């Protein structure tokens, strides 16, 4: 059996659910599955490289957005095999998940086909009627989804147009007064990376409907993709 270290919460869940026992290490942020019992190797942005090397994994799985290039280069320099994913759309998520699972030696799991079917069943947005939304991911300072993000593609497939999808930055900092003046019909407030709640977030956008969503359904690509379309539609309606 291969020994795998995952530095990406989504991929940790995908591997752990598909082949229990394969993972030997994961980050402190890898919260699913809830009973995951592996060595914790620090954060996604500050992994403990010595701990990872000590685990002697056959494969380290990472992501170009969530993990830092110098850390991945250091792991490669230590002789480790590092697979780096790029996920910015729903179709790309499925392609990359298949690549990771193959690299781990995992037979195609049922949940992956169920997830594909769930997203294939999502009706296309009605032409000319997308709901314009701002999607904060942090406050103090306020940061929102910008261009070319997985979460933005997820929302677009559910009929929600990210107002800042054309911004030059992927996660721009935008003053609150500008967010409130942009003419959005909806503000989408996930519970990660910043934990927006009913008491912390909606009050900043008076007169605009707020939708509190589970960040795992919005930003994770793994087994959560099976139920994400229905869960997000319910939260956004």
Coordinates of C-alpha atoms in Angstrom, one line a residue:
X1 CA 0.0 0.0 0.0
X2 CA 1.3 3.5 -0.9
X3 CA 2.0 6.0 1.8
X4 CA 0.4 9.4 1.0
X5 CA 0.6 12.8 2.7
X6 CA -2.1 15.4 1.7
X7 CA -1.6 19.1 2.0
X8 CA -5.1 19.9 0.7
X9 CA -8.2 19.4 2.8
X10 CA -10.4 18.6 -0.2
X11 CA -8.0 16.0 -1.4
X12 CA -7.5 14.6 2.0
X13 CA -11.2 13.8 2.2
X14 CA -11.2 12.4 -1.3
X15 CA -8.4 10.0 -0.6
X16 CA -9.4 9.1 3.0
X17 CA -13.0 8.3 2.0
X18 CA -11.9 6.3 -1.1
X19 CA -9.1 4.3 0.5
X20 CA -9.0 4.3 4.3
X21 CA -5.5 3.7 5.6
X22 CA -3.6 5.2 2.6
X23 CA -3.0 8.6 4.2
X24 CA -0.2 8.8 6.7
X25 CA -0.2 12.6 7.1
X26 CA -2.5 15.6 6.6
X27 CA -2.6 19.3 7.5
X28 CA -4.2 20.7 10.6
X29 CA -7.0 22.1 8.4
X30 CA -8.0 18.7 7.1
X31 CA -11.2 18.3 9.0
X32 CA -13.0 15.6 7.0
X33 CA -13.6 12.8 7.4
X34 CA -14.2 13.6 11.1
X35 CA -12.5 10.4 12.3
X36 CA -9.3 10.9 10.3
X37 CA -6.4 9.6 12.4
X38 CA -3.1 10.6 10.8
X39 CA 0.0 12.6 11.7
X40 CA -0.7 16.3 11.4
X41 CA 1.9 18.2 9.5
X42 CA 1.1 21.8 10.1
X43 CA -0.9 24.2 8.0
X44 CA -1.4 24.4 4.2
X45 CA 0.7 27.6 4.1
X46 CA 3.3 26.5 6.7
X47 CA 3.7 22.8 6.6
X48 CA 6.3 21.1 8.8
X49 CA 8.6 19.8 6.1
X50 CA 10.7 17.8 8.5
X51 CA 7.6 15.9 9.7
X52 CA 6.6 15.2 6.2
X53 CA 10.0 13.9 5.3
X54 CA 10.0 11.7 8.4
X55 CA 6.8 10.0 7.3
X56 CA 8.6 8.8 4.1
X57 CA 5.6 9.2 1.9
X58 CA 5.5 7.7 -1.6
X59 CA 3.4 10.7 -2.7
X60 CA 2.6 14.2 -1.5
X61 CA -0.5 15.7 -3.0
X62 CA -0.8 19.5 -3.1
X63 CA -2.5 22.4 -4.9
X64 CA -1.0 25.4 -6.6
X65 CA -3.3 27.8 -4.8
X66 CA -3.4 26.4 -1.3
X67 CA 0.2 25.5 -0.9
X68 CA 3.4 27.6 -1.4
X69 CA 5.7 26.8 -4.2
X70 CA 8.9 27.0 -2.1
X71 CA 7.6 24.4 0.3
X72 CA 6.8 22.0 -2.6
X73 CA 10.2 22.7 -4.1
X74 CA 11.8 21.8 -0.8
X75 CA 9.9 18.5 -0.6
X76 CA 11.0 17.7 -4.2
X77 CA 14.6 18.6 -3.4
X78 CA 14.4 16.1 -0.5
X79 CA 13.5 13.4 -3.0
X80 CA 9.8 13.2 -2.5
X81 CA 7.2 12.8 -5.3
X82 CA 4.9 15.8 -5.2
X83 CA 1.7 16.0 -7.3
X84 CA 0.4 19.5 -7.7
X85 CA -3.2 20.1 -8.7
X86 CA -4.9 23.1 -10.3
X87 CA -8.7 23.5 -9.7
X88 CA -10.5 26.6 -10.9
X89 CA -13.7 25.1 -12.4
X90 CA -16.0 22.2 -11.7
X91 CA -14.9 20.2 -14.7
X92 CA -11.3 20.8 -13.8
X93 CA -12.0 19.5 -10.3
X94 CA -13.3 16.2 -11.7
X95 CA -10.2 15.9 -14.0
X96 CA -7.8 16.6 -11.2
X97 CA -9.6 14.3 -8.7
X98 CA -9.3 11.5 -11.2
X99 CA -5.6 12.2 -11.6
X100 CA -5.0 12.2 -7.9
X101 CA -6.9 9.0 -7.3
X102 CA -5.0 7.3 -10.1
X103 CA -1.7 8.4 -8.7
X104 CA -2.7 7.0 -5.3
X105 CA -3.6 3.7 -6.9
X106 CA -7.3 4.1 -6.0
X107 CA -10.0 2.4 -8.1
X108 CA -12.5 4.9 -9.3
X109 CA -14.9 5.4 -6.2
X110 CA -18.6 5.5 -6.5
X111 CA -18.9 9.0 -5.0
X112 CA -17.0 10.4 -7.9
X113 CA -19.6 9.2 -10.4
X114 CA -22.4 10.4 -8.1
X115 CA -20.8 13.8 -8.0
X116 CA -20.5 14.0 -11.8
X117 CA -24.1 13.0 -12.1
X118 CA -25.2 15.6 -9.5
X119 CA -23.5 18.4 -11.4
X120 CA -24.6 17.2 -14.8
X121 CA -28.2 17.4 -13.5
X122 CA -27.9 21.1 -12.6
X123 CA -30.0 23.1 -15.1
X124 CA -28.2 25.8 -17.0
X125 CA -28.8 29.3 -15.7
X126 CA -31.6 31.2 -17.3
X127 CA -30.1 33.5 -19.9
X128 CA -30.2 37.1 -18.9
X129 CA -31.3 36.5 -15.4
X130 CA -28.2 35.8 -13.2
X131 CA -28.3 37.2 -9.7
X132 CA -25.5 39.6 -9.3
X133 CA -23.6 38.9 -6.1
X134 CA -20.6 39.9 -4.1
X135 CA -18.8 37.0 -2.3
X136 CA -16.7 38.1 0.7
X137 CA -14.1 35.6 1.9
X138 CA -12.6 37.9 4.6
X139 CA -13.2 41.1 6.6
X140 CA -10.8 43.5 8.2
X141 CA -9.8 44.0 5.5
X142 CA -12.7 43.0 3.2
X143 CA -11.7 40.6 0.5
X144 CA -13.9 39.0 -2.1
X145 CA -13.9 36.4 -4.9
X146 CA -12.4 37.8 -8.0
X147 CA -11.5 36.2 -11.3
X148 CA -10.9 32.6 -12.2
X149 CA -11.9 30.8 -9.0
X150 CA -13.4 27.4 -8.4
X151 CA -16.0 28.9 -6.0
X152 CA -16.9 31.5 -8.7
X153 CA -17.5 28.8 -11.3
X154 CA -19.6 26.8 -8.8
X155 CA -21.8 29.9 -8.2
X156 CA -22.1 30.7 -12.0
X157 CA -23.4 27.2 -12.6
X158 CA -26.1 27.8 -10.0
X159 CA -27.2 31.1 -11.6
X160 CA -25.2 33.5 -9.4
X161 CA -23.0 36.0 -11.2
X162 CA -19.9 37.2 -9.2
X163 CA -19.8 41.0 -9.6
X164 CA -16.0 40.9 -9.4
X165 CA -15.4 38.0 -11.8
X166 CA -13.7 40.3 -14.2
X167 CA -11.3 41.9 -11.6
X168 CA -7.6 41.7 -12.3
X169 CA -7.0 39.9 -9.0
X170 CA -8.3 36.6 -7.9
X171 CA -9.0 37.7 -4.3
X172 CA -9.2 41.5 -4.4
X173 CA -9.4 43.7 -1.4
X174 CA -12.4 46.0 -1.9
X175 CA -13.5 48.7 0.6
X176 CA -16.9 48.1 2.1
X177 CA -18.5 51.2 0.7
X178 CA -17.6 50.1 -2.8
X179 CA -19.0 46.6 -2.1
X180 CA -22.3 48.3 -1.1
X181 CA -22.3 50.6 -4.1
X182 CA -21.7 48.0 -6.8
X183 CA -25.4 47.1 -7.3
X184 CA -25.4 43.5 -6.1
X185 CA -28.7 41.8 -5.5
X186 CA -27.1 39.2 -3.2
X187 CA -24.2 38.8 -0.8
X188 CA -22.9 35.2 -0.4
X189 CA -21.3 34.7 3.0
X190 CA -19.4 31.4 3.4
X191 CA -18.2 30.1 6.8
X192 CA -14.6 29.7 5.6
X193 CA -11.9 30.9 5.4
X194 CA -13.6 33.7 7.5
X195 CA -16.4 32.4 9.5
X196 CA -19.3 34.6 8.6
X197 CA -22.5 34.1 10.7
X198 CA -25.9 35.5 10.9
X199 CA -24.5 38.0 13.5
X200 CA -21.2 38.7 11.7
X201 CA -21.5 39.7 8.1
X202 CA -25.1 40.5 6.9
X203 CA -25.2 43.7 8.9
X204 CA -22.5 45.2 6.7
X205 CA -24.7 45.0 3.7
X206 CA -28.0 46.8 4.6
X207 CA -30.7 46.3 2.0
X208 CA -29.0 43.4 0.3
X209 CA -30.2 39.9 0.8
X210 CA -27.6 37.7 2.4
X211 CA -27.1 34.0 1.9
X212 CA -25.0 32.1 4.5
X213 CA -23.4 29.1 2.9
X214 CA -21.3 26.1 4.1
X215 CA -17.8 26.9 2.8
X216 CA -17.1 23.2 2.2
X217 CA -19.9 23.1 -0.4
X218 CA -18.6 26.2 -2.1
X219 CA -14.9 25.7 -2.1
X220 CA -14.1 22.0 -1.5
X221 CA -13.7 19.6 -4.4
X222 CA -14.1 16.0 -3.2
X223 CA -17.0 13.9 -1.8
X224 CA -18.8 17.1 -0.9
X225 CA -19.4 17.7 -4.6
X226 CA -22.1 15.0 -4.4
X227 CA -24.5 17.1 -2.2
X228 CA -23.1 20.6 -3.0
X229 CA -25.5 21.5 -5.8
X230 CA -28.6 20.8 -3.7
X231 CA -27.2 22.3 -0.5
X232 CA -26.1 25.5 -2.2
X233 CA -29.3 25.9 -4.2
X234 CA -31.2 25.7 -0.9
X235 CA -29.0 28.3 0.7
X236 CA -29.0 30.7 -2.3
X237 CA -32.7 30.6 -3.1

